[in-house]
CSV table of C-alpha atoms in Angstrom, one decimal:
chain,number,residue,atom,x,y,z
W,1,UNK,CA,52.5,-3.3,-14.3
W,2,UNK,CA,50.8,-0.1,-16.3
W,3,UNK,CA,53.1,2.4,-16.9
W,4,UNK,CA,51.4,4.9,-14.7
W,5,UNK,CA,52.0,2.6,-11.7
W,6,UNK,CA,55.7,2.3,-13.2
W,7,UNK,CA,56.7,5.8,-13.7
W,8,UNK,CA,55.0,7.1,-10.3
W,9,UNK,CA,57.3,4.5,-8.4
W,10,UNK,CA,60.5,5.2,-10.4
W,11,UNK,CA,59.8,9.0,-9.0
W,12,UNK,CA,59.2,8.3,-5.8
W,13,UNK,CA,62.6,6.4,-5.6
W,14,UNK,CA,64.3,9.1,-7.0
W,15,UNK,CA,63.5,11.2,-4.4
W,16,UNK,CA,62.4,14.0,-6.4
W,17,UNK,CA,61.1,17.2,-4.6
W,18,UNK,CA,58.4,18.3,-8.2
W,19,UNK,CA,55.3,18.9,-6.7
W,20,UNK,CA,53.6,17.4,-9.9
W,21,UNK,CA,54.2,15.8,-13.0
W,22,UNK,CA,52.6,15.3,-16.3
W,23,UNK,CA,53.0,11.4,-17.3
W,24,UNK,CA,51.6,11.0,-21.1
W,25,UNK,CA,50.3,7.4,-21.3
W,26,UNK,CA,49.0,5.5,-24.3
W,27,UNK,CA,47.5,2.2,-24.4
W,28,UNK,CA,47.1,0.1,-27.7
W,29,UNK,CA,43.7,-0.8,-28.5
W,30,UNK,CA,43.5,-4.0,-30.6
W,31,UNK,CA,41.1,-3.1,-34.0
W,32,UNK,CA,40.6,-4.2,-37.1
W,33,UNK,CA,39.9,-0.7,-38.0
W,34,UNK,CA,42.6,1.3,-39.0
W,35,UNK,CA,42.8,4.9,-36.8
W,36,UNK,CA,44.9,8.3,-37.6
W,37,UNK,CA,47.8,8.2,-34.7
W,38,UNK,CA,47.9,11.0,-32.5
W,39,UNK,CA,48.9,12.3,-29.1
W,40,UNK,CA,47.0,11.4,-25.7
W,41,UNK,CA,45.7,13.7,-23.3
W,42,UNK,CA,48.2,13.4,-20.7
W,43,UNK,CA,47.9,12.4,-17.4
W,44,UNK,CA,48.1,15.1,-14.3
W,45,UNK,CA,50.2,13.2,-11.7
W,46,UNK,CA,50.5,15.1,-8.3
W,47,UNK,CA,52.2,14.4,-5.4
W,48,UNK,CA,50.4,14.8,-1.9
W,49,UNK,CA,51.8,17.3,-0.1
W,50,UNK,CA,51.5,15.6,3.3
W,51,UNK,CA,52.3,12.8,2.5
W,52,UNK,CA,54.9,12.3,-0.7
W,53,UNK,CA,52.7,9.6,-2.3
W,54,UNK,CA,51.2,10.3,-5.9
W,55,UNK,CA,47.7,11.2,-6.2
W,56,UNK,CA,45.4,13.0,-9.1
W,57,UNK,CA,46.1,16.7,-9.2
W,58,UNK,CA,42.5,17.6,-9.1
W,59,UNK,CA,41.8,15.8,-5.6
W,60,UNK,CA,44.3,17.8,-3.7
W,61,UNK,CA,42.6,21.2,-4.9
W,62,UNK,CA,41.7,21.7,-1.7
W,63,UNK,CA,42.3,23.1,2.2
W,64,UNK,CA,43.7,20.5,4.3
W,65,UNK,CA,41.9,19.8,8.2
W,66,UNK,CA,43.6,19.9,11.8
W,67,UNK,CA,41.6,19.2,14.2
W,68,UNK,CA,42.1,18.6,18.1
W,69,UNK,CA,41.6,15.5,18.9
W,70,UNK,CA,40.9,13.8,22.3
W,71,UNK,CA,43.1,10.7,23.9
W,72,UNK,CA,41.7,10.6,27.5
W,73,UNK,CA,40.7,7.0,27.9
W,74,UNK,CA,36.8,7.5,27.2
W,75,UNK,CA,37.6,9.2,24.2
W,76,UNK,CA,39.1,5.9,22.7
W,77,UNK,CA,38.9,4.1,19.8
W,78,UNK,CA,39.1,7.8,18.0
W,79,UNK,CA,37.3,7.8,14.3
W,80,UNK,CA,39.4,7.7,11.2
W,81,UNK,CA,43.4,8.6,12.9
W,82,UNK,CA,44.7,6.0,9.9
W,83,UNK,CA,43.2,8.2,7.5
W,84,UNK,CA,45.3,10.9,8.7
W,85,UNK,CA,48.3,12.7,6.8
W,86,UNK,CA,50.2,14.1,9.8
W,87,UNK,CA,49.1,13.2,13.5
W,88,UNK,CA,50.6,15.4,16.2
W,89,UNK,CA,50.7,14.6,19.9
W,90,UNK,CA,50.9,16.8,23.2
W,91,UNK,CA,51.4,16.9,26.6
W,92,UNK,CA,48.1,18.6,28.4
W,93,UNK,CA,47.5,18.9,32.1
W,94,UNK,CA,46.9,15.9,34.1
W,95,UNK,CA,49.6,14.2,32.1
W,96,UNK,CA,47.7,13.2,29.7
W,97,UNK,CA,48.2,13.8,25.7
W,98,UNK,CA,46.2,15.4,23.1
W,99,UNK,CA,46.4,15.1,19.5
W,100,UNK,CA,46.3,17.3,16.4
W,101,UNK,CA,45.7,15.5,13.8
W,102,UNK,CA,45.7,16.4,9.8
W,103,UNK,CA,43.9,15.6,6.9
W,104,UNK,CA,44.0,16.6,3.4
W,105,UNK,CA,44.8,13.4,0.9
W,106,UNK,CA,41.8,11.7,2.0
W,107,UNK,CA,39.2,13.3,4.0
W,108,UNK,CA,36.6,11.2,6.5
W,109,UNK,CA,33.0,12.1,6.4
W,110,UNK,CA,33.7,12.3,10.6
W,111,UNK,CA,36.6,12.6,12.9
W,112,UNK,CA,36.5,12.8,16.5
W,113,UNK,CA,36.2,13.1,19.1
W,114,UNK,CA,36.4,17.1,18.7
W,115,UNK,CA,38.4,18.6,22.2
W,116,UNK,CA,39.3,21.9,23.0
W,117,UNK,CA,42.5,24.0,21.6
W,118,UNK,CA,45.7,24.1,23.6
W,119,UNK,CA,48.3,27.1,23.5
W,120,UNK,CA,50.3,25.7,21.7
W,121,UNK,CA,48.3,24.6,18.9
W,122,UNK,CA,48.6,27.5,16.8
W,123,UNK,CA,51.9,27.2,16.2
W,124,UNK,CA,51.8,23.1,15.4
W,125,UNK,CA,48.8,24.1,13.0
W,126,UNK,CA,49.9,27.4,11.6
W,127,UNK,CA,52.3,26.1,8.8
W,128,UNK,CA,49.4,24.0,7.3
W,129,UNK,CA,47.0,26.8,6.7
W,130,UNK,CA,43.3,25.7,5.3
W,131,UNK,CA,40.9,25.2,8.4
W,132,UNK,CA,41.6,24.1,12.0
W,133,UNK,CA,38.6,22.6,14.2
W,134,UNK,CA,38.4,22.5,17.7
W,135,UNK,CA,35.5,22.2,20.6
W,136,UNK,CA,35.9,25.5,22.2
W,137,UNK,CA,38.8,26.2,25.2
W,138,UNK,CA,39.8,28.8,27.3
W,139,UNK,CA,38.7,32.8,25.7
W,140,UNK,CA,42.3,33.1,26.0
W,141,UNK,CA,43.7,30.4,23.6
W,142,UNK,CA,40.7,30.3,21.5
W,143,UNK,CA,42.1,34.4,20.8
W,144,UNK,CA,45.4,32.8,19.9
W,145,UNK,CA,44.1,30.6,17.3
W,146,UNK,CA,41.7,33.0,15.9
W,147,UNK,CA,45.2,35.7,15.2
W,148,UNK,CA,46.4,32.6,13.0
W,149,UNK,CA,45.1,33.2,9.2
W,150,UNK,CA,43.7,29.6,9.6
W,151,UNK,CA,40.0,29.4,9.4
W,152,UNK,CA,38.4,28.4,12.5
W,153,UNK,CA,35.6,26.0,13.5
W,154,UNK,CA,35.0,25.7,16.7
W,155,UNK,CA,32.0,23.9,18.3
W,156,UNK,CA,30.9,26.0,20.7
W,157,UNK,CA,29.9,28.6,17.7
W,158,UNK,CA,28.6,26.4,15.6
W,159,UNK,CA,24.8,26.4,14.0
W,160,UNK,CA,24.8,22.2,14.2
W,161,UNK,CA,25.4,21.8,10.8
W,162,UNK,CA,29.2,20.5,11.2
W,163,UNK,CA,29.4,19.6,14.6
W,164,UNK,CA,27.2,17.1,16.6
W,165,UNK,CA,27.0,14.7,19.9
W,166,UNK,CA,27.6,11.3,19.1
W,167,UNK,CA,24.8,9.0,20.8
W,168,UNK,CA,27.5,6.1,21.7
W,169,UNK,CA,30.0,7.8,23.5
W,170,UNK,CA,30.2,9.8,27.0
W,171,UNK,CA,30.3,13.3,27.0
W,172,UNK,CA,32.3,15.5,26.8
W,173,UNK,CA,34.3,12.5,24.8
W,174,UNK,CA,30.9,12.6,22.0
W,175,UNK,CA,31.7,15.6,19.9
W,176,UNK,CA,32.4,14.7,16.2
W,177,UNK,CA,33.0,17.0,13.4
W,178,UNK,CA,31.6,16.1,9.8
W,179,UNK,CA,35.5,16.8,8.1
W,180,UNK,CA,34.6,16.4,4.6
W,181,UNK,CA,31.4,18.7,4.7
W,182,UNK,CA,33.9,20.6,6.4
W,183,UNK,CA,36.2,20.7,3.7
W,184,UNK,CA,33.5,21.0,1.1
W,185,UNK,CA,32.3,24.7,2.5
W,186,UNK,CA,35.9,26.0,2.0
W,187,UNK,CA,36.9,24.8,-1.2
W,188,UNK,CA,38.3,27.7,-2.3
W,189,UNK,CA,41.0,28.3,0.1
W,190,UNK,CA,44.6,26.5,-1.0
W,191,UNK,CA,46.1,23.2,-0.5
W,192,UNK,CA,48.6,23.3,2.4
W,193,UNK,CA,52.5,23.4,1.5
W,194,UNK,CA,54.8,20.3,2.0
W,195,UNK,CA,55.7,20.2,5.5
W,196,UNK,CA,58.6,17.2,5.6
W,197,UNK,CA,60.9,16.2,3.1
W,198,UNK,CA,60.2,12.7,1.4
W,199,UNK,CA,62.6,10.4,-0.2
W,200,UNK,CA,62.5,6.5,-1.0
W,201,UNK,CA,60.5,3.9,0.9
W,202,UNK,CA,63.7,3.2,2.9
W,203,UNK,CA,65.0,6.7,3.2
W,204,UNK,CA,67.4,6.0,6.0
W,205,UNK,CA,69.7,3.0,3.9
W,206,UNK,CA,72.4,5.9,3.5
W,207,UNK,CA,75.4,4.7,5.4
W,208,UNK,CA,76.3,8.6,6.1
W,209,UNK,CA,72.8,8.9,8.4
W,210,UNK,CA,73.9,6.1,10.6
W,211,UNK,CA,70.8,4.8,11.0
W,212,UNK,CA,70.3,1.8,13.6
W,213,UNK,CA,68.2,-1.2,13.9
W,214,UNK,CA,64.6,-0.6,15.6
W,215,UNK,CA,62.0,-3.1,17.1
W,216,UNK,CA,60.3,-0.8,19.0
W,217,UNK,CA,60.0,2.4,20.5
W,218,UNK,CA,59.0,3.8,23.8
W,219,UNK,CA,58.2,7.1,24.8
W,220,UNK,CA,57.4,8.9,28.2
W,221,UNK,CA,55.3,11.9,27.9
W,222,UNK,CA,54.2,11.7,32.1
W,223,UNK,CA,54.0,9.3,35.0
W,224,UNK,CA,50.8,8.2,33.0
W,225,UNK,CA,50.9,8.9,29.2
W,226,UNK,CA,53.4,6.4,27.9
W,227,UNK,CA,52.8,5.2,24.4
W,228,UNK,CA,54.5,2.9,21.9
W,229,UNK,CA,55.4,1.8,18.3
W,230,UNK,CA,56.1,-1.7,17.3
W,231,UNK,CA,57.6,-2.3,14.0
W,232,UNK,CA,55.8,-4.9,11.5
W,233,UNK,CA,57.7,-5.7,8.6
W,234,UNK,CA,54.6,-7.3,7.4
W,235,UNK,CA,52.5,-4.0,7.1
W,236,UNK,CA,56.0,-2.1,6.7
W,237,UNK,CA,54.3,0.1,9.2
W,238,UNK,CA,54.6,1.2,13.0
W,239,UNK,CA,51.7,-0.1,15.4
W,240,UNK,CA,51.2,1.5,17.9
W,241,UNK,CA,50.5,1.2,21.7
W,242,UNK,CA,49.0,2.6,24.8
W,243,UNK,CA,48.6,1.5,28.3
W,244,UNK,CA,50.2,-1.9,27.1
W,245,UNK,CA,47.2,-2.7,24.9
W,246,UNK,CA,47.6,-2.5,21.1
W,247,UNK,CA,46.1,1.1,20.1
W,248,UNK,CA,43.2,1.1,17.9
W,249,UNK,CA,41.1,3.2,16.3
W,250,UNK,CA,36.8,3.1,15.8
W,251,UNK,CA,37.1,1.1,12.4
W,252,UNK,CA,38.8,-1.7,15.1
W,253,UNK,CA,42.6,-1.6,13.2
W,254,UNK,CA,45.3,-1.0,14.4
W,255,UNK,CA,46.6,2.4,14.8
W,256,UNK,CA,49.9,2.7,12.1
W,257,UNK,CA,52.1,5.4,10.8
W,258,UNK,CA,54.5,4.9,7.7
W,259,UNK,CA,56.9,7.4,9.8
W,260,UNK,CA,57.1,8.5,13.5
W,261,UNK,CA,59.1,11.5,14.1
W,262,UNK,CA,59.9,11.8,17.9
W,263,UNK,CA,61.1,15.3,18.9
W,264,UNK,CA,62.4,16.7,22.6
W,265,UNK,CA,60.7,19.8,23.3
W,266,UNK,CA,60.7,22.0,26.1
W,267,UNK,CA,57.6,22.6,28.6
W,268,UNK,CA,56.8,25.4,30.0
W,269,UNK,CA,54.1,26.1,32.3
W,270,UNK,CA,52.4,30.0,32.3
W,271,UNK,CA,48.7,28.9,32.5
W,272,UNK,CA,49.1,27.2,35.8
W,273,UNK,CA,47.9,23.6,35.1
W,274,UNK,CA,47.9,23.8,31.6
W,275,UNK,CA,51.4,23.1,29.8
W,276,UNK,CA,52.7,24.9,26.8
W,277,UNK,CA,54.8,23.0,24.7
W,278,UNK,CA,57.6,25.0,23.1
W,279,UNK,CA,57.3,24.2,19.2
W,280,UNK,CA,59.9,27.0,18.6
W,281,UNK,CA,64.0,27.0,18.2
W,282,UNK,CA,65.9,23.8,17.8
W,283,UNK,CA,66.1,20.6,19.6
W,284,UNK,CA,67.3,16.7,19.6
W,285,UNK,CA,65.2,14.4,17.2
W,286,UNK,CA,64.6,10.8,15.7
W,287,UNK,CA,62.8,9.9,12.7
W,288,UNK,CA,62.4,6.1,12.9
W,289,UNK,CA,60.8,4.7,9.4
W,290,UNK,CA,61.0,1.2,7.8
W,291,UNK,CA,62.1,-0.4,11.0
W,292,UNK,CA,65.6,2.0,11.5
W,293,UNK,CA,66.0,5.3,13.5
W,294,UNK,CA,68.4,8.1,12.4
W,295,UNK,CA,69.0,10.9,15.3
W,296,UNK,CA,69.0,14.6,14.5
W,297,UNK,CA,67.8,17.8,14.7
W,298,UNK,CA,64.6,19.3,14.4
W,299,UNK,CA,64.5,23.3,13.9
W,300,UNK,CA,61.4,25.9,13.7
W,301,UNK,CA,61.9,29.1,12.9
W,302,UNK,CA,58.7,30.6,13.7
W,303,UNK,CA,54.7,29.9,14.1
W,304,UNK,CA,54.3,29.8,10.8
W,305,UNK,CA,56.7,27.8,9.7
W,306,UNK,CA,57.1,24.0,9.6
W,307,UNK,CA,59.4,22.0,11.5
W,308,UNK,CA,62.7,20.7,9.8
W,309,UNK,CA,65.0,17.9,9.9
W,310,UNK,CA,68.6,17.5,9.6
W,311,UNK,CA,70.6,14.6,10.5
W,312,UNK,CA,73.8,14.2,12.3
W,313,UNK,CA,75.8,14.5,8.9
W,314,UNK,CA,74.0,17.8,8.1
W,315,UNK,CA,71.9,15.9,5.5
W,316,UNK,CA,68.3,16.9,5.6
W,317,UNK,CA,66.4,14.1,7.2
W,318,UNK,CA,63.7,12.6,4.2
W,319,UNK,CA,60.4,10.5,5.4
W,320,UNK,CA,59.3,7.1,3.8
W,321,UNK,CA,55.8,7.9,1.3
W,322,UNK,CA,53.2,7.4,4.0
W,323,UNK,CA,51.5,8.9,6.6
W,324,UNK,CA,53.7,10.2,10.2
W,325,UNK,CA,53.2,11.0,13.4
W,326,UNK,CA,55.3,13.4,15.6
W,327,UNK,CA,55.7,12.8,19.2
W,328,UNK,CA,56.2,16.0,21.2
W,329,UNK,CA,58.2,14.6,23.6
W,330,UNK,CA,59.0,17.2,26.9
W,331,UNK,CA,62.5,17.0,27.9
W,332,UNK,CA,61.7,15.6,31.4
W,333,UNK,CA,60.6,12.4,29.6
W,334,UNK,CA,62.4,10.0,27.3
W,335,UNK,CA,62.3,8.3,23.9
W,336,UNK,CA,64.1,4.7,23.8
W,337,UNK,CA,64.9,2.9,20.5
W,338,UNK,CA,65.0,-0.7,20.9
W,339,UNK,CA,66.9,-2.8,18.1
């Protein structure tokens, strides 16, 4: 195994919190030749931010992406989730669920489909800064978002150069944004801060986080939004499921998360039909990786800042390397961890 490959795993198993390391590597070139010895130019070895897996430092110069993604029925399969770092999802009216999903550590030429912002999305995207896209929404919520220091794109305002109808789908289900383009037109701004703690690819082995056995998990956002995770220890991922069919995404796999942090979360409703979830305060949580679930806490101080874990022991909950997604569970539904 190179020592690159060697040193970036014995890191990761540590657990260690450095955002980025310099790993000096020299390989000897068999000559007849004699040559002067001297030092190599070292090796910049980041760690994604988003993620917890090691990358090059120069490819996560940049913004990261959220952008509000649809899950009504003829918005499925949706276009690159799997390439996502961090996939959020929500209760909207009519019981369905909405997702926000994140991209920075490897940016699709397209995402979609593109729907419209929620109240509740400024303060799930907030703590990520970079750029947040979004179809349009209600004047209202589209003023909430715009108070965030994100910048926005939003379809409705847009020249045509990012955002476009895709041919092959139904409308309003066809509005795809071009993400890296995206990306590429706000280089400048900053790459977003760590959101989650990340440890070892089994993070939850500690006796202390009491961590049980898990098949499969079910979740109940409404009467009809009910999705699940299988665990495969073949991929060492969760698969997911909605409806009772296997979810997948436009590229025809399966939809997967390394991680799937469920949180309880109160609802409140202030816009008549359209629910608010309450991203703020503390509530009950599970983070269910490598085929175990550890129950906790999750706290948020503010809109600004990102959600944290603790478990039951007071530990600070870590995630597995990999990518996540966090349920937004409302209160009135459930989460079920079967061994």
């Amino acid at each position: 195994m190179p020592l690159v490959a060697i040193a970036a795993s014995a890191l990761l198993l540590s657990g260690c919190d450095a955002a980025s390391v310099d790993l000096v590597v020299g390989t000897p070139t068999p000559t007849s030749t004699p040559r002067p010895a001297g030092p190599e130019a070292p090796i910049a070895i980041a760690f994604a931010p988003l993620r917890g897996t090691p990358a090059e430092a120069d490819a996560l110069r940049h913004p990261s992406i959220a952008v509000k993604i649809d899950n009504h029925w003829d918005a499925r399969p949706q276009i690159a989730l799997n390439r996502a770092d961090i996939v959020f999802e929500e209760l909207v009216e009519g019981g369905l669920t909405r997702y926000l999903a994140v991209w920075h550590s490897d940016v699709p030429d397209v995402v979609g489909p593109v729907r419209s912002v929620r109240p509740m999305d400024p303060d799930i995207a907030g703590p990520f800064g970079g750029v947040i896209a979004y179809s349009g929404g209600q004047q209202y919520f589209v003023d909430l978002m715009h108070a965030t220091p994100l910048v926005n794109l939003v379809g409705d305002e847009d020249d045509g150069t990012l955002f476009e109808r895709a041919d092959d789908r139904p409308g309003p289900h066809d509005l795809v944004l071009a993400a890296a383009a995206a990306i590429a037109r706000n280089a400048g701004l900053p790459p977003p801060p760590v959101q989650f703690a990340y440890g070892t690819a089994d993070p939850l082995a500690a006796p202390a986080l009491s961590a049980v056995p898990t098949s499969r998990i079910e979740l109940v956002f409404s009467e009809s939004s009910h999705p699940s995770w299988e665990w495969d220890p073949m991929t060492y991922a969760w698969l997911r499921s909605q409806d009772g069919l296997p979810d997948l995404e436009a590229s025809g796999d399966r939809v997967r998360a390394t991680n799937v942090v469920t949180l309880r979360v109160a609802v409140e409703w202030p816009y008549e039909e359209v629910p608010l979830t309450v991203l703020a305060g503390a509530g009950e949580a599970w983070v269910s990786v490598g085929g175990r679930t550890a129950h906790g806490t999750w706290s948020k101080a503010d809109a600004g800042s990102p959600v944290e874990l603790t478990a039951d022991d007071g530990s600070r909950l870590r995630l597995a390397p990999g990518s996540t997604w966090v349920e937004l569970v409302p209160n009135e539904g459930s989460a079920s961890f079967a061994p």
